[in-house]
CSV table of C-alpha atoms in Angstrom, one decimal:
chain,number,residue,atom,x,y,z
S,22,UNK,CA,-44.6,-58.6,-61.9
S,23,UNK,CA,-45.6,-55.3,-60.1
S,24,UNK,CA,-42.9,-53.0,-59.4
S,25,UNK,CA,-42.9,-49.4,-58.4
S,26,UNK,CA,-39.7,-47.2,-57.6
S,27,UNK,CA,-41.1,-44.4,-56.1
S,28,UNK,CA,-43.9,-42.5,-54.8
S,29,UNK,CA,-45.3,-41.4,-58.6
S,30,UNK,CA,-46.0,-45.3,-59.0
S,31,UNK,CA,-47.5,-45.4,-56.2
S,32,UNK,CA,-50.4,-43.0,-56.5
S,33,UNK,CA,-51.1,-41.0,-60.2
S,34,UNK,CA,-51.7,-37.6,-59.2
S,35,UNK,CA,-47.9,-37.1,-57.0
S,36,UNK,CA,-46.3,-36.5,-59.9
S,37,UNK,CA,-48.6,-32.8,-60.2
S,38,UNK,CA,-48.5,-32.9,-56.2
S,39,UNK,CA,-45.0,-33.1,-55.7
S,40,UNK,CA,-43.8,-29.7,-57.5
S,41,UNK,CA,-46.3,-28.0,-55.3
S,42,UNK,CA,-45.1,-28.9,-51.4
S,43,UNK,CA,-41.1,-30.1,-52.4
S,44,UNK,CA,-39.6,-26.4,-51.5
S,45,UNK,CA,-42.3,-26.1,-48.7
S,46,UNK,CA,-41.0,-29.5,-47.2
S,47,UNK,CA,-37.4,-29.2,-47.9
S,48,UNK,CA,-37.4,-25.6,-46.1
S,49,UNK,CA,-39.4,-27.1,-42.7
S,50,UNK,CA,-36.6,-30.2,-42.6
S,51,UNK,CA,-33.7,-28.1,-43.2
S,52,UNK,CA,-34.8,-25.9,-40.4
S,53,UNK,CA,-35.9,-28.5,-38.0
S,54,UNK,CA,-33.6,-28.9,-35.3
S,55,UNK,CA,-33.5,-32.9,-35.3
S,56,UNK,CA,-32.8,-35.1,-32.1
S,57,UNK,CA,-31.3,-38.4,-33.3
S,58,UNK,CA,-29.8,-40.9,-31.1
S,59,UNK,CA,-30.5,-40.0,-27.2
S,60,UNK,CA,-29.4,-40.8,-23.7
S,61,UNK,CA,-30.7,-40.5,-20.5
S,62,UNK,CA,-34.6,-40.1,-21.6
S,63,UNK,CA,-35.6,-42.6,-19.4
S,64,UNK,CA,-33.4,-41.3,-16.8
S,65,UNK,CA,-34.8,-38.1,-17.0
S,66,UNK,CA,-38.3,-40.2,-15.5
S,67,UNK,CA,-36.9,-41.2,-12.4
S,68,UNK,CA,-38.5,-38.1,-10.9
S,69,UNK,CA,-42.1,-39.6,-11.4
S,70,UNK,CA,-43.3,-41.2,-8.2
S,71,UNK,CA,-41.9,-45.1,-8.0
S,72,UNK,CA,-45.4,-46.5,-8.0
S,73,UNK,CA,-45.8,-45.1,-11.8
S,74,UNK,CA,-42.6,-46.5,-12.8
S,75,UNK,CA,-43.4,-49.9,-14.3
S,76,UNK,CA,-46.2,-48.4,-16.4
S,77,UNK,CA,-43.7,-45.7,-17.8
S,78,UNK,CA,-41.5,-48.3,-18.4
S,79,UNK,CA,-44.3,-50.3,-20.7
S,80,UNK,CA,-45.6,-47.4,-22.2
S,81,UNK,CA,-42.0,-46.6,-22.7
S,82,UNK,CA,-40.4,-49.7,-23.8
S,83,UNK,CA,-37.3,-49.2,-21.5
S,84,UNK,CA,-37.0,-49.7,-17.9
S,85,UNK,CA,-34.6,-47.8,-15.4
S,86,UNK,CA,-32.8,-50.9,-14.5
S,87,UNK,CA,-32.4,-54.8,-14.8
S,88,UNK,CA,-34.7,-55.4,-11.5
S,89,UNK,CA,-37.4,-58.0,-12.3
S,90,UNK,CA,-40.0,-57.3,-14.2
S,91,UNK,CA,-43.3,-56.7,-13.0
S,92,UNK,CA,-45.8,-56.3,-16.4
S,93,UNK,CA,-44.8,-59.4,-18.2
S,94,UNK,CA,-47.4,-61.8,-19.0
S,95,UNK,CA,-46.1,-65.4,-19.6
S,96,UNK,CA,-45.7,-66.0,-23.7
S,97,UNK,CA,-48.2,-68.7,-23.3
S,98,UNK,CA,-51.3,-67.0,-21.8
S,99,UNK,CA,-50.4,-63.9,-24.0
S,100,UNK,CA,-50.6,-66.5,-27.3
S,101,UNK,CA,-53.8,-67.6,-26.0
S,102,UNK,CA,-55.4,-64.4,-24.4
S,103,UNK,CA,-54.7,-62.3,-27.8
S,104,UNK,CA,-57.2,-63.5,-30.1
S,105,UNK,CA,-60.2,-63.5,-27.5
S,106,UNK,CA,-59.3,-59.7,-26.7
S,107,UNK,CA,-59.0,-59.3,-30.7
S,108,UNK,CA,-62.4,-61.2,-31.0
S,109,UNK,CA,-63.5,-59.3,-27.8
S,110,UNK,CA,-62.6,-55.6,-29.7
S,111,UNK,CA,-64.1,-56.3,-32.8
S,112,UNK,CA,-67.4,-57.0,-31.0
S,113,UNK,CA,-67.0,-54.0,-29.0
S,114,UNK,CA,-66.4,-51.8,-32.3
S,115,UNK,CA,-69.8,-53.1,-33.6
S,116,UNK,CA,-71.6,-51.7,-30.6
S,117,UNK,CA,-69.7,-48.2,-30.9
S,118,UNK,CA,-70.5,-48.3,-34.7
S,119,UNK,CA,-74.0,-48.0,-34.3
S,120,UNK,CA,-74.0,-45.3,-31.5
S,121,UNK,CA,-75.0,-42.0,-32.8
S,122,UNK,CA,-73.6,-40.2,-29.9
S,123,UNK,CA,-70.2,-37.8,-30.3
S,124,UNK,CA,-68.3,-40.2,-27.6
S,125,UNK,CA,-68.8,-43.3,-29.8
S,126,UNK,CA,-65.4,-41.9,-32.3
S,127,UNK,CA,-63.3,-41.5,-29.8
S,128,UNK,CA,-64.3,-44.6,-28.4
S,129,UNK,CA,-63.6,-46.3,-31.6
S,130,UNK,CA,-60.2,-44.6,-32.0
S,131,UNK,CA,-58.7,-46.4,-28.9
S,132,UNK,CA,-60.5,-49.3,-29.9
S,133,UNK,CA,-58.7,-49.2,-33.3
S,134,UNK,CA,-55.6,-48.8,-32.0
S,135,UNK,CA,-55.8,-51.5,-29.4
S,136,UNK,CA,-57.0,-54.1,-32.0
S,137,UNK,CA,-54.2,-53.3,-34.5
S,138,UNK,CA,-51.7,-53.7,-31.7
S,139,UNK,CA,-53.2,-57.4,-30.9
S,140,UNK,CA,-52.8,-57.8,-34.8
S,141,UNK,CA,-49.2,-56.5,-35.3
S,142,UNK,CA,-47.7,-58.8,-31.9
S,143,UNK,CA,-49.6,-61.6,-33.3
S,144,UNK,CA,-47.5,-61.6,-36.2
S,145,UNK,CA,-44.5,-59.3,-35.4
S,146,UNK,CA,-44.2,-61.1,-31.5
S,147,UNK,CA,-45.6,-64.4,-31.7
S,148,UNK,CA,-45.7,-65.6,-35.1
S,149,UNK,CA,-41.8,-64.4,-35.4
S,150,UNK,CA,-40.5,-66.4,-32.6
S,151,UNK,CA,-42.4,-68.9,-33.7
S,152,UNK,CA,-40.5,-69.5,-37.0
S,153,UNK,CA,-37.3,-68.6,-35.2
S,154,UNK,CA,-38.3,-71.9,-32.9
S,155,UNK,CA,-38.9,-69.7,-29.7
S,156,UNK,CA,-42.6,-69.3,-29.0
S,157,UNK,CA,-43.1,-72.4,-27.2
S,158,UNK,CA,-40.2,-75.0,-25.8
S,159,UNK,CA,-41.9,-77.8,-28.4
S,160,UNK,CA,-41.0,-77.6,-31.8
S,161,UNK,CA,-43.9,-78.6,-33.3
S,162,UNK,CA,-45.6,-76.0,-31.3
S,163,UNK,CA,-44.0,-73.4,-32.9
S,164,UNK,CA,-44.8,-75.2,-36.3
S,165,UNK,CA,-48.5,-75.5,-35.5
S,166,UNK,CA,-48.8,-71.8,-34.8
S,167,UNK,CA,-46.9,-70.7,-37.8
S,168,UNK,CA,-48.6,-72.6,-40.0
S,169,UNK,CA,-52.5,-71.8,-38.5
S,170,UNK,CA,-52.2,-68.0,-37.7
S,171,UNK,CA,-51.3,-66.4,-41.1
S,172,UNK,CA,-54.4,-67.6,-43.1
S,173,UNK,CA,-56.8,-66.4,-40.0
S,174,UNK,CA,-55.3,-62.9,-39.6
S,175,UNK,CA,-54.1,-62.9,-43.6
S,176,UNK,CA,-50.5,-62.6,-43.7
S,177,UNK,CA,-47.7,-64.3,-45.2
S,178,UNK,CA,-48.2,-68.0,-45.1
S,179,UNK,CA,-45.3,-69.3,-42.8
S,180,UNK,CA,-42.5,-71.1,-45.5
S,181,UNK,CA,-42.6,-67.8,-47.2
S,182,UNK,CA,-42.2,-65.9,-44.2
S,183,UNK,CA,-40.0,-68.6,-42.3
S,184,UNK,CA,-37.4,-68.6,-45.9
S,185,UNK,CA,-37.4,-64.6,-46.3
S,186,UNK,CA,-36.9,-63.8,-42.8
S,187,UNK,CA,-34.2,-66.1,-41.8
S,188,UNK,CA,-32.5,-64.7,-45.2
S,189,UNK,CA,-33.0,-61.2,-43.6
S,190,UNK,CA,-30.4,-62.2,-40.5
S,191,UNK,CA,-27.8,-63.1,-43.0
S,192,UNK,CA,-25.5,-61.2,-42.4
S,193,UNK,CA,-24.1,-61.2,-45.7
S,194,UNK,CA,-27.0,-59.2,-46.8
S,195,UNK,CA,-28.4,-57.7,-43.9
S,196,UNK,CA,-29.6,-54.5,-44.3
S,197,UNK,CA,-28.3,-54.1,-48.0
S,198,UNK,CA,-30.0,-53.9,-51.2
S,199,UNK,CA,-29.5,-57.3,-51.7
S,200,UNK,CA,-31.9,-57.7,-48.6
S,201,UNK,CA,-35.4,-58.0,-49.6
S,202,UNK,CA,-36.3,-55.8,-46.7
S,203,UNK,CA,-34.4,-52.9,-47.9
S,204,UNK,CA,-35.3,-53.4,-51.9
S,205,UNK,CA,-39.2,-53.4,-50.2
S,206,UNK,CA,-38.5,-50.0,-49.3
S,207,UNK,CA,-36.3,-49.0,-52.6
S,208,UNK,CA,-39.7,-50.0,-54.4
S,209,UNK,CA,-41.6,-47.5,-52.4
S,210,UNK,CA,-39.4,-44.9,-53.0
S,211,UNK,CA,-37.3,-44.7,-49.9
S,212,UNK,CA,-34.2,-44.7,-51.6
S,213,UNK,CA,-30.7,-43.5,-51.4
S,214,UNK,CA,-29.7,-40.2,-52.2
S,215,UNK,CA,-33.5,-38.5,-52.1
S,216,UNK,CA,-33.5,-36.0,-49.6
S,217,UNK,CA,-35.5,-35.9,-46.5
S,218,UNK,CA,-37.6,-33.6,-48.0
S,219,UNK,CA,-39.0,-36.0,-50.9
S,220,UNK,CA,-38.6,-39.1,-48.3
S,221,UNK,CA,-41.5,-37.5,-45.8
S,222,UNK,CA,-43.3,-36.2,-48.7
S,223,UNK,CA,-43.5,-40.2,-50.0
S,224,UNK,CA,-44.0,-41.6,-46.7
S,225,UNK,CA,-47.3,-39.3,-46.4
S,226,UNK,CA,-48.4,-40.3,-50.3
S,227,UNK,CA,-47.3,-43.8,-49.3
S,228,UNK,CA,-50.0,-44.1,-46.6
S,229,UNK,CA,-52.6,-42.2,-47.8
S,230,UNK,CA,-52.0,-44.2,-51.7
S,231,UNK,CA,-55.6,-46.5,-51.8
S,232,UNK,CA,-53.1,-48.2,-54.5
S,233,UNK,CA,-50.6,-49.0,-51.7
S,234,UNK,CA,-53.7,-50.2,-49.6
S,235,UNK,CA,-55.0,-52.4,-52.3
S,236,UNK,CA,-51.8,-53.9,-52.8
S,237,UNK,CA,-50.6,-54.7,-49.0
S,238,UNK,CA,-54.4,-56.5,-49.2
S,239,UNK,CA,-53.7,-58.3,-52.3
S,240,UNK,CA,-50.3,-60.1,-51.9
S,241,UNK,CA,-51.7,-60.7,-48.3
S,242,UNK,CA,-54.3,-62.4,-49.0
S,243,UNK,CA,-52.9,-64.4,-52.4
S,244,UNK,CA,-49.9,-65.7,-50.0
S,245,UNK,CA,-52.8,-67.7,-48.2
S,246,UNK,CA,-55.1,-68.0,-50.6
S,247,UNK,CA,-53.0,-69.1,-53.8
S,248,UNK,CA,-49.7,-70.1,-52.4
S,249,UNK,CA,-50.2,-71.2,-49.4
S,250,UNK,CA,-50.4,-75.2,-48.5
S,251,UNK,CA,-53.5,-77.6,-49.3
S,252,UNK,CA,-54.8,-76.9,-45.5
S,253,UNK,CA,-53.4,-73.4,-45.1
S,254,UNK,CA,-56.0,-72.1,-48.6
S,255,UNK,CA,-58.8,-74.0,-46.7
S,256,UNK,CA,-58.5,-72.3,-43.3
S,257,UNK,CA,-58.1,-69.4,-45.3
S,258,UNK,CA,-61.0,-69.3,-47.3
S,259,UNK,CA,-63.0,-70.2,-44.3
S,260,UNK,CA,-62.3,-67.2,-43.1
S,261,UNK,CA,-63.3,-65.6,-46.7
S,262,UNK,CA,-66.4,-67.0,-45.9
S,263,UNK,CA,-66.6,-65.4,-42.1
S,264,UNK,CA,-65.8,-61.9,-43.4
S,265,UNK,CA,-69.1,-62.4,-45.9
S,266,UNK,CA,-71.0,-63.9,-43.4
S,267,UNK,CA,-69.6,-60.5,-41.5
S,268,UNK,CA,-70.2,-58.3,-43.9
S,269,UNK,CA,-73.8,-59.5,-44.6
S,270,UNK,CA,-75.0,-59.6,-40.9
S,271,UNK,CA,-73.5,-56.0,-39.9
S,272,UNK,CA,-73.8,-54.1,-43.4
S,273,UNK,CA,-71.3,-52.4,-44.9
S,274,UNK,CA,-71.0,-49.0,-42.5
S,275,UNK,CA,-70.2,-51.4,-39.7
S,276,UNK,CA,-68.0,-54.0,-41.1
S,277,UNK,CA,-66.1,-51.3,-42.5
S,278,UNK,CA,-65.4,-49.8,-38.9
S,279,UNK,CA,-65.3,-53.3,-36.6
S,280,UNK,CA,-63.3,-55.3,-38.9
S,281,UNK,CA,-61.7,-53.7,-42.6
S,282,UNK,CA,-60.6,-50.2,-41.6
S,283,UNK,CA,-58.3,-51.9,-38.6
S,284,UNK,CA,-57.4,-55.4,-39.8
S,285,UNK,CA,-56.4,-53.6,-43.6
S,286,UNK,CA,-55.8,-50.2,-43.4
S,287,UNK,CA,-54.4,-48.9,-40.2
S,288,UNK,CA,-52.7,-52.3,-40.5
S,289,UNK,CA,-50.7,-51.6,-43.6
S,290,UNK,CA,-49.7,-48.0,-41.5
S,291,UNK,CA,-48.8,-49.8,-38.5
S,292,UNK,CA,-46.8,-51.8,-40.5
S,293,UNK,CA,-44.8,-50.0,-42.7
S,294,UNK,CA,-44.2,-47.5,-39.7
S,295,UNK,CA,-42.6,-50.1,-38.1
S,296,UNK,CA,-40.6,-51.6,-40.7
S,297,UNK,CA,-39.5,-48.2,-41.8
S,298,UNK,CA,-37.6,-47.1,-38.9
S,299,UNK,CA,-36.1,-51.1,-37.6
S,300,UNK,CA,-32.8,-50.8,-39.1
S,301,UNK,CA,-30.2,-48.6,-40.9
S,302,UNK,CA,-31.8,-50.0,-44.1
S,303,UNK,CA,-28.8,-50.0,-46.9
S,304,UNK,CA,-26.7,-47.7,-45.7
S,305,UNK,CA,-23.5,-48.4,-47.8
S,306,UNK,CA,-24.6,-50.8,-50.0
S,307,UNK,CA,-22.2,-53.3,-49.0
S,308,UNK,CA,-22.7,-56.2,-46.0
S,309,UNK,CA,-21.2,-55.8,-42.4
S,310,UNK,CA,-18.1,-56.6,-42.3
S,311,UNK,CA,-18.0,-57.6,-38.7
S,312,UNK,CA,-20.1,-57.2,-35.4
S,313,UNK,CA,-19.2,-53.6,-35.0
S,314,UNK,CA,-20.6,-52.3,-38.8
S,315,UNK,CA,-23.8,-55.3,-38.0
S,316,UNK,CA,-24.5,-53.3,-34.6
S,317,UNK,CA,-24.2,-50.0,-35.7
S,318,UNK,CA,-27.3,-51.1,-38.1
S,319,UNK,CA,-29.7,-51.8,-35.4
S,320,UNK,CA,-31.1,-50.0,-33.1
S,321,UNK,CA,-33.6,-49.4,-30.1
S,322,UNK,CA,-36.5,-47.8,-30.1
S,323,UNK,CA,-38.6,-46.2,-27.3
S,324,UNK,CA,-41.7,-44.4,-27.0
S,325,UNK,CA,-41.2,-41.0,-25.0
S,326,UNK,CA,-39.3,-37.7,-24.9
S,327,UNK,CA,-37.3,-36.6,-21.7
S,328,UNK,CA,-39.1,-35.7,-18.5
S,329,UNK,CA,-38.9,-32.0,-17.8
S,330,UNK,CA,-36.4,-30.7,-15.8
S,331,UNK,CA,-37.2,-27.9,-13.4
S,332,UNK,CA,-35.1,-24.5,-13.9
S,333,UNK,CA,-35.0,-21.7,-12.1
S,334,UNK,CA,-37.4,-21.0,-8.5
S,335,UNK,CA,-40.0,-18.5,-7.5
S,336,UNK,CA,-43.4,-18.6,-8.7
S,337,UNK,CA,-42.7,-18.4,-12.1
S,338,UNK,CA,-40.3,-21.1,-12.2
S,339,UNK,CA,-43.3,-23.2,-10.7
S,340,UNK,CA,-45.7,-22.3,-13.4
S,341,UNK,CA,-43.5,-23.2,-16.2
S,342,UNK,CA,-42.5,-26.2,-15.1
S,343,UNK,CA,-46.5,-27.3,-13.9
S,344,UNK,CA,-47.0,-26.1,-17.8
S,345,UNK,CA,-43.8,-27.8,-19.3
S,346,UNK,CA,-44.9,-31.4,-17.3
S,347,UNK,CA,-48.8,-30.8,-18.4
S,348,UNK,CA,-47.4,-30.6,-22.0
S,349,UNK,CA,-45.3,-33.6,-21.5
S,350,UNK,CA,-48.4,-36.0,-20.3
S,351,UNK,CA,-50.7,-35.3,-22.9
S,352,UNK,CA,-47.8,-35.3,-25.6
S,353,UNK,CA,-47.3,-39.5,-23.7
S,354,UNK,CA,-51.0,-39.9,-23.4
S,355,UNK,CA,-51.5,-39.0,-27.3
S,356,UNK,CA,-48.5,-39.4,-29.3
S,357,UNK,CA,-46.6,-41.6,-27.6
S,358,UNK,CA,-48.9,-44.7,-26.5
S,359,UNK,CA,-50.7,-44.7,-29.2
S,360,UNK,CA,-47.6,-45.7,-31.1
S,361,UNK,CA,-46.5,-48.1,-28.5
S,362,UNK,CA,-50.2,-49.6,-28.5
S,363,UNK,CA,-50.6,-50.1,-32.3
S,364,UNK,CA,-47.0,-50.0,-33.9
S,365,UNK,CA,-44.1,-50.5,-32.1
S,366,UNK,CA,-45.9,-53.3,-29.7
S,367,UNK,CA,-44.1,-56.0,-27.2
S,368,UNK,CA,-40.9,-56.5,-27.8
S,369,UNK,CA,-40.1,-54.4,-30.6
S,370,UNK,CA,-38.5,-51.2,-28.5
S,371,UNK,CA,-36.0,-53.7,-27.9
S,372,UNK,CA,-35.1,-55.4,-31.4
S,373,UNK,CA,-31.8,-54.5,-31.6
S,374,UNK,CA,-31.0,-57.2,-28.7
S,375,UNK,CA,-33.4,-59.8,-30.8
S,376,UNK,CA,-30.4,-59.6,-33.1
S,377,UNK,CA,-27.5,-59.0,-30.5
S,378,UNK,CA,-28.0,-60.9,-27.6
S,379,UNK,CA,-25.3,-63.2,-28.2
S,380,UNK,CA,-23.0,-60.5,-28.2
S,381,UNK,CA,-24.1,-59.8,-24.2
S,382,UNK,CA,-23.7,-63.3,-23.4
S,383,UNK,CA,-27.1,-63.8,-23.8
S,384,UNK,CA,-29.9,-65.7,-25.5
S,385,UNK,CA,-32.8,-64.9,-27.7
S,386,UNK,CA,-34.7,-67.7,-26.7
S,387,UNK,CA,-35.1,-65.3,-23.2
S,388,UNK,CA,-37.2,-62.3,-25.6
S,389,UNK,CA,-40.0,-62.4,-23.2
S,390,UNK,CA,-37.6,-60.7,-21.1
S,391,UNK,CA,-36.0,-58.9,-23.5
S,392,UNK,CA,-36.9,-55.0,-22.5
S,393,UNK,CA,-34.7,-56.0,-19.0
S,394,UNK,CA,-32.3,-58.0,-20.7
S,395,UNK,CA,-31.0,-54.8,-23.0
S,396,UNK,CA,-31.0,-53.1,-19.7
S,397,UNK,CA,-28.7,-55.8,-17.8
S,398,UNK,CA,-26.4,-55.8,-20.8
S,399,UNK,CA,-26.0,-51.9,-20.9
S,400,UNK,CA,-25.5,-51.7,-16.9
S,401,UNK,CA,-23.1,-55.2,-17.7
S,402,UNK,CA,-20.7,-52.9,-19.5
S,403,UNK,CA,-22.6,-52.9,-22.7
S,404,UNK,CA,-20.5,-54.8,-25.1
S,405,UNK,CA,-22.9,-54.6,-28.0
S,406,UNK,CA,-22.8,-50.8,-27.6
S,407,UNK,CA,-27.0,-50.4,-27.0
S,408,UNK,CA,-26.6,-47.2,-24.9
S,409,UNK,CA,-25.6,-45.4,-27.9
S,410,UNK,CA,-28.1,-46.2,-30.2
S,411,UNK,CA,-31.3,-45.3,-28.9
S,412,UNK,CA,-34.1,-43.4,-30.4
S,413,UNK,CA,-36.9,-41.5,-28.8
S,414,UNK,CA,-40.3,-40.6,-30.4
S,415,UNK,CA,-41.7,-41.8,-33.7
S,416,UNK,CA,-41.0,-38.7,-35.7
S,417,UNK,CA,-37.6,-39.0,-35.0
S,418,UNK,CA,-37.0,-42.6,-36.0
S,419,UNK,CA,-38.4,-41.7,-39.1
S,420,UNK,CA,-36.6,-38.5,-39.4
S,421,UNK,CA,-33.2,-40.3,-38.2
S,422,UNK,CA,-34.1,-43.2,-41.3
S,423,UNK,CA,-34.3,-40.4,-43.9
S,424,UNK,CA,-31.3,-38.4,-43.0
S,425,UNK,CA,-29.2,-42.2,-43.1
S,426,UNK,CA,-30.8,-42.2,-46.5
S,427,UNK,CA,-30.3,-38.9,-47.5
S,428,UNK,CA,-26.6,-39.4,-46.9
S,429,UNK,CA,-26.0,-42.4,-48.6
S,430,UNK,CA,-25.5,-40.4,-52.1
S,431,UNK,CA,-27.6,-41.1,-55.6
S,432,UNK,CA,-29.4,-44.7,-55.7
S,433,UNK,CA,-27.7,-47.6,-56.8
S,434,UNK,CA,-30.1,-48.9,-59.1
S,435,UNK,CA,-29.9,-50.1,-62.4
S,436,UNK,CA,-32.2,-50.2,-65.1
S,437,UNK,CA,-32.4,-54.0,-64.9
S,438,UNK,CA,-33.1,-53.6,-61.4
S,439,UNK,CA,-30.2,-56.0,-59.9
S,440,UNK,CA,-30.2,-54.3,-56.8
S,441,UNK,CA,-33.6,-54.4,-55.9
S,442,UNK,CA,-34.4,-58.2,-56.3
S,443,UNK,CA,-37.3,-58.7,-54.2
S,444,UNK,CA,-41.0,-57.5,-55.8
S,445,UNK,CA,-43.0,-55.3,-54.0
S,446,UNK,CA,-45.8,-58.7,-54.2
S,447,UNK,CA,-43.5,-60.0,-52.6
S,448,UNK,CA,-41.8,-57.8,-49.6
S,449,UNK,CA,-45.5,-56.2,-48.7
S,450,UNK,CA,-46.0,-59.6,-47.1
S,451,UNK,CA,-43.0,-59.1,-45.0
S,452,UNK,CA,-43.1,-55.4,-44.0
S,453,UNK,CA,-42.3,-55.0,-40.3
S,454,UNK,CA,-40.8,-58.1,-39.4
């Protein structure tokens, strides 16, 4: 069985790349004056006009209060809407792809990014509260979805998922290296002890590695293909056959753009993006002990930076702040919903209540809701402490993941591997759920 431990595995030539940036690397994070958990970000908004407000609060994940919200689309029309807008994309990529005009890349950037978003929350949304029984009120709703959706957009057929998922919220294991979420990432290299150096160096090798690519692609597509039920290997190898029938109609240049390049690569980025930065992933090595240590292991993540503040008056107080707010919109327009549009999609600012809830007297069944929820349980007193655990920006989830890592002293591995029990076959198919 595959198995790699660390970034060398990964891709052959890191081991003669690594020598070269490892001082450059260390030097920039050491230096790097790192923003970890934050409050009052989305406070800091309340100075854009109210009419803007319930888009900042999609684009940011996190609204300003627990007023009702205005942007939610009922789970049912969003289950059915998604693939025709998916279907709807692709056919608007294979226009673009054939444009030889300068507009036609950017064009096919945003197109990218909203097609891997429909992708991820089809899984990551939908299919997960499916096998948690909370997609639809019918049971055998849920069932029907789980079991039909994985072999159309190749992921991990639904027992699979459905066993290693529900393992992942035992809390006996959750988060540890006996989770098979956190022995994913201990195959990849993000292990305990490296510093944060080493841990962005392998998360760049990582996602530019065509041997991480072809593996995601593989174990994705022999979960459906080979292991998957009698009717879940037929549905997916008629949609083998649609990708040649695809591939054969468009050629190659286009396929590649409308339909591989999104639903593999930027995929497998989205992904592990997402996974990487969901929880404190084994941070002592040993289970929670109660709700308090299980808390402290998730958290919430939103997609912004605080609004700037205006210091100072006269003229050139003006200017800096027109320049300081001009710098702040494009850094939302281009780093920020991006993100929010193709990694950290629908519910996902808010997972730390998907596991939670309870704990704020409420339920999980309500997720649809969940953004507001989180809110009415922080302004309810905020038993399950969400307030303090928020995290702003992609680059500083990641950064707050390496420095837990960092911290947690020398790997635990051994050389049979008893720690890390899951295969990397295995935990690609789960990455970011």
């Amino acid at each position: 069985m595959l198995k790699f431990a660390n970034y060398q595995a990964v891709i052959p030539c890191a081991a003669y790349i690594a020598p070269l940036f490892d001082e450059q690397i260390e030097n920039r994070q050491s230096n790097r004056a790192t923003i970890m958990f934050q409050q009052g970000v989305r406070e800091s908004m309340r100075r854009l006009p109210r009419m803007l407000q319930p888009l900042v609060t999609w684009v940011t994940g996190k609204p300003l209060d627990e007023s009702k919200a205005r942007l939610i689309i009922p789970s049912v029309v969003d289950v059915l809407v998604s693939p025709l807008l998916a279907i709807i994309i692709i056919y608007l990529l294979t226009i673009c792809s054939k444009l030889d005009i300068a507009i036609a890349w950017p064009l096919i950037g945003v197109l990218w990014l909203l097609l891997v978003g429909i992708l991820r929350k089809m899984q990551v949304t939908h299919l997960h509260h499916a096998i948690h029984n909370r997609l639809f009120e019918k049971s055998s709703l849920n069932k029907i979805y789980a079991k039909v959706i994985p072999p159309i957009i190749t992921v991990q057929n639904w027992i699979e998922y459905r066993k290693e998922h529900l393992e992942h919220h035992n809390a006996s294991i959750f988060t540890t290296g006996k989770d098979a979420d956190a022995a994913f990432l201990a195959e990849l290299g993000f292990l305990p002890g490296r510093s944060r150096g080493e841990l962005w160096q392998n998360l760049w090798i990582t996602i530019l590695s065509p041997t991480f690519h072809a593996l995601f692609l593989r174990v994705r597509l022999r979960s459906v293909l080979v292991q998957g039920k009698g009717y879940e290997r037929v549905l997916a190898w008629t949609m083998v056959g649609v990708h040649l029938i695809l591939g054969a109609l468009l050629g190659l240049k286009v396929y590649l753009i409308a339909v591989f390049i999104p639903m593999a690569l930027l995929y497998h980025v989205s992904a592990l993006l997402q996974f990487l930065t969901e929880h404190a992933w084994d941070v002592t090595g040993s289970a929670p002990d109660d709700w308090d240590s299980y808390a402290a292991r998730c958290w919430g993540r939103f997609c912004g930076e605080a609004y700037p503040a205006r210091a100072g008056k006269g003229l050139a107080a003006v200017m800096r702040h027109v320049l300081d707010v001009t710098i702040w919109s494009v850094r939302m327009l281009l780093v920020h919903l991006p993100v929010r549009l193709a990694c950290l999609v629908s519910d996902l600012p808010a997972h730390d209540w998907h596991h939670l809830a309870h704990r704020a007297g409420q339920s999980s069944r309500d997720w649809p809701r969940s953004l507001y929820l989180r809110q009415a349980a922080i302004l309810g007193g905020d038993k399950p402490g969400f307030a303090k655990r928020e995290l702003w920006g992609i680059s500083n989830m990641i950064e707050h993941q390496f420095r837990w890592l960092e911290r947690t002293g020398r790997a635990r591995l051994t050389p049979s591997g008893n720690m890390v029990e899951a295969t990397v076959d295995q935990q690609l198919l789960v990455v970011g759920e």
